[in-house]
Coordinates of C-alpha atoms in Angstrom, one line a residue:
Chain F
X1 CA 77.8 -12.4 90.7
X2 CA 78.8 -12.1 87.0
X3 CA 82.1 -13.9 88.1
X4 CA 79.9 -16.6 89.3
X5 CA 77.4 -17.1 86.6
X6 CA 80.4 -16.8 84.2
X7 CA 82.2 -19.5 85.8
X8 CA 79.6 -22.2 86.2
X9 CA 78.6 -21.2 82.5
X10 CA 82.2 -21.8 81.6
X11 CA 82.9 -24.7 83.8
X12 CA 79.7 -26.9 82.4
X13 CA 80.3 -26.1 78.9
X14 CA 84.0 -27.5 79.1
X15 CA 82.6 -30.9 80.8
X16 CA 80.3 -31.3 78.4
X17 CA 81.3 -30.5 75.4
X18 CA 84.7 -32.8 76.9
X19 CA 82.1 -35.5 77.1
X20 CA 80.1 -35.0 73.4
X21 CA 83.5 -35.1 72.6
X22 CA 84.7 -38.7 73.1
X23 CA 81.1 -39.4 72.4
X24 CA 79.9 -38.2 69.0
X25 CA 79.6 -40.4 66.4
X26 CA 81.7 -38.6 63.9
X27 CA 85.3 -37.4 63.4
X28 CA 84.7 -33.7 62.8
X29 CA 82.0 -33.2 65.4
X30 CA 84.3 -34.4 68.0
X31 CA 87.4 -31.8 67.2
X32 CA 84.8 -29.2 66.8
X33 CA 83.2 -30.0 70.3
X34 CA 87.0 -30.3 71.4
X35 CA 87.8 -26.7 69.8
X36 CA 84.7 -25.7 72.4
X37 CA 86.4 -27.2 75.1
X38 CA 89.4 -25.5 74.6
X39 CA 87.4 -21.9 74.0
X40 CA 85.6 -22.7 77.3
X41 CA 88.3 -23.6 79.5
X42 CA 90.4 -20.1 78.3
X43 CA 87.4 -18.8 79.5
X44 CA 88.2 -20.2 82.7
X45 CA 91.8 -19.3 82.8
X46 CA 90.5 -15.1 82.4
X47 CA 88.2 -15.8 85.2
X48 CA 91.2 -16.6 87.3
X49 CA 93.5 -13.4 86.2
X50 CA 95.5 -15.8 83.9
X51 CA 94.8 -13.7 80.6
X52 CA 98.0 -13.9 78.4
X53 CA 97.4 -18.4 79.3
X54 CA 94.0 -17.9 78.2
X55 CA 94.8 -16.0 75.3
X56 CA 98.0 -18.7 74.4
X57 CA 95.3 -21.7 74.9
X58 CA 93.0 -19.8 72.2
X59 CA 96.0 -18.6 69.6
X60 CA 98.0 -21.9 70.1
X61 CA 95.9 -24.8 70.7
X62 CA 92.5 -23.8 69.3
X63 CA 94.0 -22.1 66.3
X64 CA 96.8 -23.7 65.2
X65 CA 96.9 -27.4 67.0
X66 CA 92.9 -27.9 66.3
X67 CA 93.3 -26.7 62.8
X68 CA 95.6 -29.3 62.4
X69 CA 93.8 -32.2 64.0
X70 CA 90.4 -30.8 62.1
X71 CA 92.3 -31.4 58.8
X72 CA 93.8 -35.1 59.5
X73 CA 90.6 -35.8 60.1
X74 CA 88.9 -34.4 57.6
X75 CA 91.8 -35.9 54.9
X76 CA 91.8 -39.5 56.5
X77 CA 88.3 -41.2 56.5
X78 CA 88.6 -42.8 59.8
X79 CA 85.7 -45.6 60.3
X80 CA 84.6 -44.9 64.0
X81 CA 82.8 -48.1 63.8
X82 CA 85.9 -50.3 62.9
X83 CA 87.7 -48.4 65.9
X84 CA 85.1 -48.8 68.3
X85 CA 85.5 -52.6 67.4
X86 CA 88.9 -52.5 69.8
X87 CA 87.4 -50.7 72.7
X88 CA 87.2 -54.2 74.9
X89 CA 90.6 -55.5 73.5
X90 CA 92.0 -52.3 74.7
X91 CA 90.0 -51.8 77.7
X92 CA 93.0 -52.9 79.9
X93 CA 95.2 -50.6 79.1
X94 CA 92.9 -47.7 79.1
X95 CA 91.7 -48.6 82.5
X96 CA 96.2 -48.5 82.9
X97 CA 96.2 -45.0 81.7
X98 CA 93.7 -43.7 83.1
X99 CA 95.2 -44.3 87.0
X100 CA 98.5 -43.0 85.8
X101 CA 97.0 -39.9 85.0
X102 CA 95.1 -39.5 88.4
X103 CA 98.3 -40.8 90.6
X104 CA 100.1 -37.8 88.5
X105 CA 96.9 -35.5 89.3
X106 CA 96.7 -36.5 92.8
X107 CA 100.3 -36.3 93.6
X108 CA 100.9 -33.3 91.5
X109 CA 98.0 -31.8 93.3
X110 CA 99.4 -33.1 96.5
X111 CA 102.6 -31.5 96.5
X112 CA 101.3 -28.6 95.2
X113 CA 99.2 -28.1 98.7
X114 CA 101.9 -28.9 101.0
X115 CA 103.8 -26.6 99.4
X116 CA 106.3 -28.5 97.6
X117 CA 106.1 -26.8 94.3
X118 CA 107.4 -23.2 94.4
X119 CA 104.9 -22.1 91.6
X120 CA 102.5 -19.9 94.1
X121 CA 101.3 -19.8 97.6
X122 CA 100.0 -23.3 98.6
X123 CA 96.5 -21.8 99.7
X124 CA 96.0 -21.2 95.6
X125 CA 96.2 -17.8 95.8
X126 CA 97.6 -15.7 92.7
X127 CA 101.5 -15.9 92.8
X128 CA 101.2 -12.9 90.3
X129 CA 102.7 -10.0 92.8
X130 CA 100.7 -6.6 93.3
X131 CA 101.4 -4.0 90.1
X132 CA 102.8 -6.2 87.7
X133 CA 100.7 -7.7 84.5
X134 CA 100.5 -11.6 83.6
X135 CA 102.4 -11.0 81.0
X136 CA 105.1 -9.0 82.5
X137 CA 105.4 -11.8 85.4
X138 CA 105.5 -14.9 83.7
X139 CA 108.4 -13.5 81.1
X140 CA 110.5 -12.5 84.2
X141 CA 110.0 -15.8 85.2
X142 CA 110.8 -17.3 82.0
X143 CA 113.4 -15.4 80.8
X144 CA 115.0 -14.9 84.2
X145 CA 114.8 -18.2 86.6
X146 CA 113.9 -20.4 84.2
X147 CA 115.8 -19.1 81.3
X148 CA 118.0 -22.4 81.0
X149 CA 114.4 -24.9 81.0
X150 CA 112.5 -22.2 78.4
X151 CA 115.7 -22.5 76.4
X152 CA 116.3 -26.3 76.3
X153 CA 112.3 -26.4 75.8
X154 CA 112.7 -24.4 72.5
X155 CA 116.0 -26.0 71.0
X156 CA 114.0 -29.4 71.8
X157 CA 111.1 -28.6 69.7
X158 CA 113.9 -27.0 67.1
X159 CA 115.2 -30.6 67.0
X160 CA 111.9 -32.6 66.7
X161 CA 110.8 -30.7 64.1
X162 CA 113.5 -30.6 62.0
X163 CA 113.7 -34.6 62.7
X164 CA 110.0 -34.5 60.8
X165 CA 111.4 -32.9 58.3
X166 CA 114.3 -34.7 57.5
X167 CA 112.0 -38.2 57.9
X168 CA 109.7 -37.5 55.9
X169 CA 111.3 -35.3 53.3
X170 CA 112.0 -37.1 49.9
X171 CA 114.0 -35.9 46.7
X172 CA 111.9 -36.6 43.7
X173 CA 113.6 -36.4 40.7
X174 CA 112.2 -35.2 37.2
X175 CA 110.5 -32.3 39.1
X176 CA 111.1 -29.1 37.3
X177 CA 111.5 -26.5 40.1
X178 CA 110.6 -22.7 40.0
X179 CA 113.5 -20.4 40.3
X180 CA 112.4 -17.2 41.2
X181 CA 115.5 -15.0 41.1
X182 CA 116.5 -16.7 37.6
X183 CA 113.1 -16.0 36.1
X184 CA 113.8 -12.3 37.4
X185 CA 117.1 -11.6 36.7
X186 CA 116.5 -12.9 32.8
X187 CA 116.8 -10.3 30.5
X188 CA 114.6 -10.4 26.9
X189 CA 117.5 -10.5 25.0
X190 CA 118.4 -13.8 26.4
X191 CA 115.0 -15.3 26.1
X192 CA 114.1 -13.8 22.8
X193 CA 115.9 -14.0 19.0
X194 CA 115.1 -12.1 16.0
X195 CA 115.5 -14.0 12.9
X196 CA 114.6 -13.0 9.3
X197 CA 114.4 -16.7 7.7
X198 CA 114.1 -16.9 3.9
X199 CA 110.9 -18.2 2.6
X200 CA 110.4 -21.9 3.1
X201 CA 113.2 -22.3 5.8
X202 CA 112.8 -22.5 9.0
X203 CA 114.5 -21.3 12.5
X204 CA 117.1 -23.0 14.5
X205 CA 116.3 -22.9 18.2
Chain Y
X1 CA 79.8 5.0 81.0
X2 CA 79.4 2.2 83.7
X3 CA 80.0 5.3 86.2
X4 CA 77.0 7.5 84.0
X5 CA 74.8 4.5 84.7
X6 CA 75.5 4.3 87.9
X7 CA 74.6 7.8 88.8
X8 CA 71.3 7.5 87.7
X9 CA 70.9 4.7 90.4
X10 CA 71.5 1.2 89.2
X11 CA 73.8 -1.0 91.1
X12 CA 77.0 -1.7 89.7
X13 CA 76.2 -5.1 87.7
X14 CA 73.2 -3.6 86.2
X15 CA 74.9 -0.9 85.2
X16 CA 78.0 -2.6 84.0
X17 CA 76.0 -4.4 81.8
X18 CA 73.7 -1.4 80.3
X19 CA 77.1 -0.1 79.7
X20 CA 78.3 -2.7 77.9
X21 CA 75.6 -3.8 75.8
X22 CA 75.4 0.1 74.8
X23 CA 79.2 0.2 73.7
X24 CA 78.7 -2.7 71.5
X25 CA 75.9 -1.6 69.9
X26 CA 77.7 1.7 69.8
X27 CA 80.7 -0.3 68.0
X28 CA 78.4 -3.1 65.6
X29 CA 75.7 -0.9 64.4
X30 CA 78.2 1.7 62.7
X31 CA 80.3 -1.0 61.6
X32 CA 77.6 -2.7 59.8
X33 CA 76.7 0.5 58.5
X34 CA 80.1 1.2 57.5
X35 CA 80.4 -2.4 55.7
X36 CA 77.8 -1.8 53.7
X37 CA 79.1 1.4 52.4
X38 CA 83.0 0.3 51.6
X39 CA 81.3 -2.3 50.0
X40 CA 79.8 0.6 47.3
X41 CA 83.3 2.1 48.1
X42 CA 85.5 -0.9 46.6
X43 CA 82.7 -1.5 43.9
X44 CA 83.4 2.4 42.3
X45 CA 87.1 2.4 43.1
X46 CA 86.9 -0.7 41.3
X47 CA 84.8 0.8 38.6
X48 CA 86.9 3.7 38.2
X49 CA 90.2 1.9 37.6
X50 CA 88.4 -0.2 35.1
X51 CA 87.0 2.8 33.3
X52 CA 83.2 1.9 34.2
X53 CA 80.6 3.2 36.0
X54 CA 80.2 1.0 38.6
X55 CA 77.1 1.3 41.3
X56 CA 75.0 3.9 39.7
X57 CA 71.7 3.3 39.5
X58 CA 69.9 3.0 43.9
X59 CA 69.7 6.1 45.3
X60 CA 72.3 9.1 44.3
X61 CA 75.3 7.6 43.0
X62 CA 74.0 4.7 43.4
X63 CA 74.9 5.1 47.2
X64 CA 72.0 2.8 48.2
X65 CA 73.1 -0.3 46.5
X66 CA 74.5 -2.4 49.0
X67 CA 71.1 -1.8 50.8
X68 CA 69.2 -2.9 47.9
X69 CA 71.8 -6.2 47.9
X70 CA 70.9 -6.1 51.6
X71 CA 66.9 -6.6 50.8
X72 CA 67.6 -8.6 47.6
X73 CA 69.4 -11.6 49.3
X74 CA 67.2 -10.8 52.4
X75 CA 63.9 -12.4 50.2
X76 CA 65.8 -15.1 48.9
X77 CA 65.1 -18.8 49.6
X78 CA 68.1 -20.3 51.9
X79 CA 68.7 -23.7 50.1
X80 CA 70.4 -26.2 52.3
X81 CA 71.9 -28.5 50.6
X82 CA 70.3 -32.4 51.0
X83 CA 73.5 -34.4 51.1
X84 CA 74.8 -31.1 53.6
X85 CA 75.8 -31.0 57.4
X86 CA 73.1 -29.5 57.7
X87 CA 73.9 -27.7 61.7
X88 CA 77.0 -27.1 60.6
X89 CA 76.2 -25.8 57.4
X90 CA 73.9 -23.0 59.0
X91 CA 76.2 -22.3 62.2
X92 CA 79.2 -21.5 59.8
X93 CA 78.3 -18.2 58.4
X94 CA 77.4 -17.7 62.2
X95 CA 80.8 -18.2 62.7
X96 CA 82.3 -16.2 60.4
X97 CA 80.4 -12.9 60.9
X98 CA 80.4 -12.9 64.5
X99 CA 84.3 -13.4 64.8
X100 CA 84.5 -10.4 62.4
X101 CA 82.6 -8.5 65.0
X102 CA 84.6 -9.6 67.9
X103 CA 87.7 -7.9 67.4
X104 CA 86.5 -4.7 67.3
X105 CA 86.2 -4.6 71.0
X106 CA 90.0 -4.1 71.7
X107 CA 90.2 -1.6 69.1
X108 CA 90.8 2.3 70.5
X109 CA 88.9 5.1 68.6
X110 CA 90.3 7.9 70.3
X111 CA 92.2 7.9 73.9
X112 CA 89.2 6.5 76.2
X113 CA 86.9 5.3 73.8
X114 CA 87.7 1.6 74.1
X115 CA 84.8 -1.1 75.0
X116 CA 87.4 -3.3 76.4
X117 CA 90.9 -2.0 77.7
X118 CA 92.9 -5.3 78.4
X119 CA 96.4 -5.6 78.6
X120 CA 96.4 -8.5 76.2
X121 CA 94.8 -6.4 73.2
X122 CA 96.8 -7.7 70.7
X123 CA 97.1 -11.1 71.4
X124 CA 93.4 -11.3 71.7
X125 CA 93.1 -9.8 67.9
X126 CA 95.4 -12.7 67.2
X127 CA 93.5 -15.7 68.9
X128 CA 90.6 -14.3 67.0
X129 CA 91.6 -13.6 63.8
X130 CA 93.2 -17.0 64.3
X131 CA 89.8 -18.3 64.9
X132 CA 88.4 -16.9 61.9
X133 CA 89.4 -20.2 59.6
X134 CA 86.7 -22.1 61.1
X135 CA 84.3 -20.8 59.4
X136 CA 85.9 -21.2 56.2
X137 CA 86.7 -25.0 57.1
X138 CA 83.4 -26.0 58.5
X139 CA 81.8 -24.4 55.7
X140 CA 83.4 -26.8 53.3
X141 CA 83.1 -29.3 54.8
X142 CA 79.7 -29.4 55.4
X143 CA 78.8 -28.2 52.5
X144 CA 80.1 -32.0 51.2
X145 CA 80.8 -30.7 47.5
X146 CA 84.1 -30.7 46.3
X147 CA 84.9 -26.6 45.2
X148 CA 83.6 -25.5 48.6
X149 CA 86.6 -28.3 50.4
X150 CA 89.6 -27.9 48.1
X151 CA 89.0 -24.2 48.8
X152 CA 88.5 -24.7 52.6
X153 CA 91.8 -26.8 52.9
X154 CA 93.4 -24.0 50.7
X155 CA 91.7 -21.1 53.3
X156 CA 93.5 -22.8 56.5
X157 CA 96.7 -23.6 54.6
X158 CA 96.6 -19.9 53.7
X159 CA 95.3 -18.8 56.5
X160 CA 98.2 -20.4 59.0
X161 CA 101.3 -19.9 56.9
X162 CA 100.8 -15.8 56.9
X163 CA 99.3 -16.2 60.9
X164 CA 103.2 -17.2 61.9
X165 CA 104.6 -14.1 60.0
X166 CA 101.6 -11.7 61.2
X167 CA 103.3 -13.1 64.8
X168 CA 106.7 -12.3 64.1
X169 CA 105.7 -8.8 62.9
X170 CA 103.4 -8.2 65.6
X171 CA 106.2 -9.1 67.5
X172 CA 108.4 -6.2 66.5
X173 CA 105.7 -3.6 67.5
X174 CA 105.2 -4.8 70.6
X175 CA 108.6 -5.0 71.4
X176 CA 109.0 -1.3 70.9
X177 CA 106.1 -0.5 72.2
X178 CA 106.5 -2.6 75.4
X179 CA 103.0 -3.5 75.7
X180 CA 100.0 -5.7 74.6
X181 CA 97.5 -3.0 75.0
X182 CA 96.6 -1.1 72.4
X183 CA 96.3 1.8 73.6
X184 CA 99.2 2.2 75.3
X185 CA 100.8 0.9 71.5
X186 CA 99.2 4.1 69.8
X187 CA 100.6 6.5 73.0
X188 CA 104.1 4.8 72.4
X189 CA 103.9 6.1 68.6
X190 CA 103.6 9.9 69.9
X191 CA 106.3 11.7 68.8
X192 CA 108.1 8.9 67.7
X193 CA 110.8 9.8 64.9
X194 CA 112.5 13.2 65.7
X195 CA 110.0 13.8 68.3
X196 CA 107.2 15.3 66.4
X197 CA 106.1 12.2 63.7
X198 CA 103.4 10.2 65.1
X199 CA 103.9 6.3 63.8
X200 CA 106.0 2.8 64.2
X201 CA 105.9 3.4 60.3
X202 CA 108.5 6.2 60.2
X203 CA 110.6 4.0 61.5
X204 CA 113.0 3.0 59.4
X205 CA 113.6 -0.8 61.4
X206 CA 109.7 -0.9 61.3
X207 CA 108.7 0.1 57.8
X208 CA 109.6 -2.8 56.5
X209 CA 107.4 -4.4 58.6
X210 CA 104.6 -2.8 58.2
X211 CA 104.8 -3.5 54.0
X212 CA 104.9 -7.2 55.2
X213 CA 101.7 -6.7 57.4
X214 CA 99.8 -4.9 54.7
X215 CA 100.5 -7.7 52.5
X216 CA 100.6 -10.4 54.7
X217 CA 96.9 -8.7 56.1
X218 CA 95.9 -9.4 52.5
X219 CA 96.2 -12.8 52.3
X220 CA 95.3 -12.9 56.0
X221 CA 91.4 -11.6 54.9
X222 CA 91.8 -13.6 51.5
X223 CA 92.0 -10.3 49.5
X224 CA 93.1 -10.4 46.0
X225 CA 95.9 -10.9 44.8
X226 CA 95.6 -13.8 47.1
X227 CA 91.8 -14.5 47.0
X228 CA 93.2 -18.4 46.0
X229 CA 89.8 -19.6 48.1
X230 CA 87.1 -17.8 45.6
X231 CA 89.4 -18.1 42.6
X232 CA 86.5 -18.4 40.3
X233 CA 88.0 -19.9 37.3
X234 CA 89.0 -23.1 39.4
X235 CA 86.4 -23.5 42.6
X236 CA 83.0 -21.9 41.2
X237 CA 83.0 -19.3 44.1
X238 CA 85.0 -21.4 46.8
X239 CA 83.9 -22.0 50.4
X240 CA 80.3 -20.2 49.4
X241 CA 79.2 -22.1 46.3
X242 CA 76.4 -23.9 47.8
X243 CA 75.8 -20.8 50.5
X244 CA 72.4 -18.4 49.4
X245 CA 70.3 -15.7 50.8
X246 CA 71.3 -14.7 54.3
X247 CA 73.8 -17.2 54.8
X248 CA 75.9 -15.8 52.1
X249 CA 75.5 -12.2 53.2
X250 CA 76.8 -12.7 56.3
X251 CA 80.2 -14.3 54.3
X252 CA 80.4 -11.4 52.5
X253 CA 79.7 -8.8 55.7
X254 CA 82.1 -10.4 57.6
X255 CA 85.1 -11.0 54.6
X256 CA 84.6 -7.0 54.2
X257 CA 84.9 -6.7 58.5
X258 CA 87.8 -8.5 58.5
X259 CA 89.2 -5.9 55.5
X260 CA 87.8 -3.1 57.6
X261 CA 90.0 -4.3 60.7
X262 CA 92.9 -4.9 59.1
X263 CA 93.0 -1.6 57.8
X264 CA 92.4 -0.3 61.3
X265 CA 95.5 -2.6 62.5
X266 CA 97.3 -1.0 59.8
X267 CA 96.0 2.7 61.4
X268 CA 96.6 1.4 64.7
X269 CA 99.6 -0.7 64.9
X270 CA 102.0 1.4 62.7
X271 CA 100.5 5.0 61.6
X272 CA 99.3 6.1 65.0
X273 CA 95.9 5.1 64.7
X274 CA 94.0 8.0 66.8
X275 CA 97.1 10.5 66.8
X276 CA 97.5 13.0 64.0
X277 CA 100.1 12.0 61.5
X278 CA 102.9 14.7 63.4
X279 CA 102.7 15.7 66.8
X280 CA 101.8 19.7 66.5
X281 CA 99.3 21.3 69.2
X282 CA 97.0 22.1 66.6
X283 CA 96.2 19.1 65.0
X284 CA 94.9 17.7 68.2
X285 CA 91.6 19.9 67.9
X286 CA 90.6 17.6 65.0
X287 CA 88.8 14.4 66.8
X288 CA 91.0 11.1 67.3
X289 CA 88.4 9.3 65.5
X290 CA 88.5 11.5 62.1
X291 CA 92.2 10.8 61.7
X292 CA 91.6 7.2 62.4
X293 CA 88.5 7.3 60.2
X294 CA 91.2 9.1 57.6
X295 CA 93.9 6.1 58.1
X296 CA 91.1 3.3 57.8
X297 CA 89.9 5.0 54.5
X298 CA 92.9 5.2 53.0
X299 CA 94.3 1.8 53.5
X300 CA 91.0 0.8 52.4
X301 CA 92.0 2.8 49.0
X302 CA 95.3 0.7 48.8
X303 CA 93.3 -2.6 49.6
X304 CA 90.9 -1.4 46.1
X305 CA 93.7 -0.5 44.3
X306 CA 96.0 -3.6 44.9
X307 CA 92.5 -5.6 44.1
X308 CA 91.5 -3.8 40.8
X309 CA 95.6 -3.6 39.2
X310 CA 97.3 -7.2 40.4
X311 CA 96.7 -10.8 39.3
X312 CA 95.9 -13.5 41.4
X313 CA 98.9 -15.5 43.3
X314 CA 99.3 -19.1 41.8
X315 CA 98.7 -21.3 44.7
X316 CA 102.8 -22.3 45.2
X317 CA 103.7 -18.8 45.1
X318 CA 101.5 -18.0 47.8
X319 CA 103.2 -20.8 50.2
X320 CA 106.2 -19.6 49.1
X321 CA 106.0 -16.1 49.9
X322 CA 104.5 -16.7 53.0
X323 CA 107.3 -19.5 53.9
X324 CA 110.2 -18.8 52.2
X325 CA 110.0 -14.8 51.9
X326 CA 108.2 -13.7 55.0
X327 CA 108.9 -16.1 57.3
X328 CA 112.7 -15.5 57.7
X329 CA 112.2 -11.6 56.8
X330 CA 110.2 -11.0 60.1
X331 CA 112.5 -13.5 62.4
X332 CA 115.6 -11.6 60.9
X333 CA 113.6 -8.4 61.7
X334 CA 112.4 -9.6 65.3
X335 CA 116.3 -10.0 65.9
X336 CA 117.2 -6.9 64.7
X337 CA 114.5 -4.9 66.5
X338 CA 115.2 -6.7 69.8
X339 CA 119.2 -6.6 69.3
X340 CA 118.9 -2.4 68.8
X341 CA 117.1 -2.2 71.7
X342 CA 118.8 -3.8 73.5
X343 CA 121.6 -1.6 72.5
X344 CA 119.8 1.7 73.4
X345 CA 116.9 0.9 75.5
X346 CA 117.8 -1.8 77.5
X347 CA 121.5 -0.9 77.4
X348 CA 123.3 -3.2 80.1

């Protein structure tokens, strides 16, 4: 019964907070209500055994990705209005994207029940076998069948971001750096002079 | 205690639920308690290394002051600002102080004594404590005044950088403990080095590590030397300038949870947490949760100490400790954890 009432509790919260989303007037309300999208569909994935997912959607998308988004947002002042001002100009290709993603869904969804996709049993039960954690299973997947795709994935991402790096990085000059092993390894009698001067003369740096 | 509740005739939802509503209450109410007095705690260590009094005048030894704090801001006025966010404004502190709470609940105080036992543990500790910026962020923002944001954007800078190096050294425990669960990560410390020292930290591969958690944990709670997002001399008070009365209070109980918990990681993660310092029959007959209450205190005495002797960070020293230094130190380290494993553990 607590399974239940957790789920339905879960699974409205993620529709509508989804929907306050795409439909609050300003910036930072929607990533938060996004944020509780995210924290309500992990919910979801623990309700289905998938705790180390659930605990990856909190850590990675809701702590990291949203943090991001919250601050681009924050930084940028983005005029809702002027961008609602597109919508019917872009209606077209929304209305495009939008069937792509449910031909993916459907199909994906579709082969998944007919048993094309190896990742579980067609009926939906949990592939997970009897015994063995989440977490155990899905790095013996990882690191074991799928060791070449998990690889590829990572040196992928390696490459993108270092791409962003190099794009954006500039060399400005007249900056005067901080070197923090000079500044340790300087010793006071190389930063420091005693001098007697005679009265009315001064020191030569 | 689901199973106590049970016996005295409640199915098992009801009783689940008794159950669990009793172990948090058994957890929060002492913790609060608890907060208030290393609050007093870190005020006369404080004191002491500044050759003052400190707390001295509520109660004996002025043990009582944090309660008269308590009742102080308890009468005060919240002021929300006009120009505010105004639901945001109030649901921040919210934020803040129940996240602090929420860790607690994977935390073991003695083998058993666990509210909840999942085989994530850890990473659950992370996705909260990852959490925890939120209410930093949304409290400068919607505070709309300029201190509370600049300190906010400084808070999640800060807050993400030393998150990825937490990771890596999280990482190396968990690798040589070969699990998530916390529990299981203080058993896996029995006996560790030469068979009778309790603790990753004896380890030489792992000590390292655990100096780069304590400090990394430091800047993770915004503790001095890195408390860049209350530096008073630049942001009036930071994220709580325009914050009063309750509101406030809960900023403060829940900045001293978070200290509280990563001392506890500190106990838990690399000094054996419940388990006496070395593994010897007798020790045992002291209660797990006196040598854990031991560990806490005493990383709680290095968290005073480090506040009271060391300047504040300069904000590009903090990014670059965190990027530059830590960073690679705890991937090189992840490597060389996993590679000596592999060598004697794992052995092909």
């Amino acid at each position: 019964m607590i399974q239940t009432i957790a789920f339905y509790l879960f699974a409205t919260l993620v529709i509508a907070s989804g929907a306050v989303t795409i439909l609050a007037r300003n910036p930072v309300h929607s990533v938060l209500w996004l944020i509780l999208a995210f924290f309500n569909a992990a919910g979801l994935m623990v309700l289905v055994g998938a705790e180390f997912i659930a605990m990856l959607l909190v850590i990675v998308y809701v702590g990291a990705v949203a943090v991001l988004f919250l601050f681009v947002v924050m930084m940028l002042d983005i005029d809702f209005a002027e961008l609602r001002a597109g919508f019917i100009r872009n209606f077209p290709l929304g209305i495009v994207l939008a069937v792509v993603l449910l031909a993916e869904l459907v199909l994906g969804i579709g082969a998944y029940r007919v048993g094309g996709l190896v990742l579980g049993t067609p009926d939906g039960a949990a592939a997970t076998p009897e015994g063995v954690s989440n977490i155990a299973a899905i790095g013996a997947l990882l690191y074991g069948r799928y060791l070449f795709l998990f690889e590829a994935a990572g040196l992928v991402l390696l490459v993108a971001m270092i791409g962003a790096i190099v794009l954006t990085h500039r060399e400005r000059g007249g900056v005067r750096g901080q070197n923090i092993s000079r500044q340790v390894a300087r010793r006071p009698d190389e930063a420091t002079v005693n001098a007697r001067p005679e009265v009315g003369k001064g020191v030569q740096l | 205690m689901t199973a106590f509740f049970q016996s005295i005739g409640m199915s098992f939802e009801w009783a689940w639920f008794i159950a669990t509503v009793c172990g948090i209450l058994l957890i929060a109410l002492p913790l609060l308690l608890g907060v208030a007095m290393i609050i007093y705690v870190d005020r006369k260590i404080w004191a002491a290394m500044a050759l003052r009094r400190g707390p001295n005048v509520v109660g004996p030894f002025g043990l009582l002051q944090s309660f008269a704090d308590g009742l102080k801001v308890f009468l005060q006025e919240t002021i929300v600002p006009a120009a505010s966010n105004k639901g945001l404004f109030l649901i921040a502190p919210i934020v803040t102080f129940t996240l602090a709470l929420l860790s607690w609940a994977v935390i073991p105080f003695n083998s058993g004594a666990i509210l909840a036992d999942i085989n994530v543990g850890l990473l659950y500790i992370l996705a909260i404590s990852s959490l925890g910026v939120y209410g930093v962020i949304i409290a400068g923002w919607s505070s709309n005044s300029k201190y509370p944001f600049f300190s906010a954007m400084r808070a999640s800078a800060q807050m993400i950088s030393y998150e990825v190096s937490i990771g890596f050294i999280l990482i190396c425990v968990v690798l040589w403990a070969g699990s998530f669960n916390l529990n299981e990560i203080v058993q896996a410390q029995k006996g560790h080095v030469f068979g009778f020292l309790n603790g990753f930290g004896f380890n030489p591969l792992l000590f390292p590590m655990w100096v780069l958690f304590l400090i990394s944990g430091m800047a993770e709670t915004a503790r001095a030397p890195f408390d860049l997002t209350e530096a008073e001399s630049e942001l009036v008070a930071g994220y709580q300038t325009e914050y009063s009365s309750m509101a406030f209070a809960a900023y403060w109980l829940g900045e001293y949870g978070n200290v509280l918990l990563m001392c506890t990681l500190n106990a838990v993660l690399f000094w054996g947490g419940y388990l006496p310092p070395v593994d010897w029959a007798p020790l045992y007959y002291v209660p797990g949760l006196v040598w854990l209450l031991i560990k806490i205190l005493f990383f709680f005495f290095v968290f005073s100490w480090v506040k009271a002797t060391v300047p504040r960070y300069r904000y590009d020293q903090l990014m670059r400790l965190g990027w530059k230094v830590f960073l690679p130190l705890s991937l090189g380290f992840v490597v060389l954890v996993s590679g000596y494993l592999m060598f004697t553990r794992y052995g092909a």
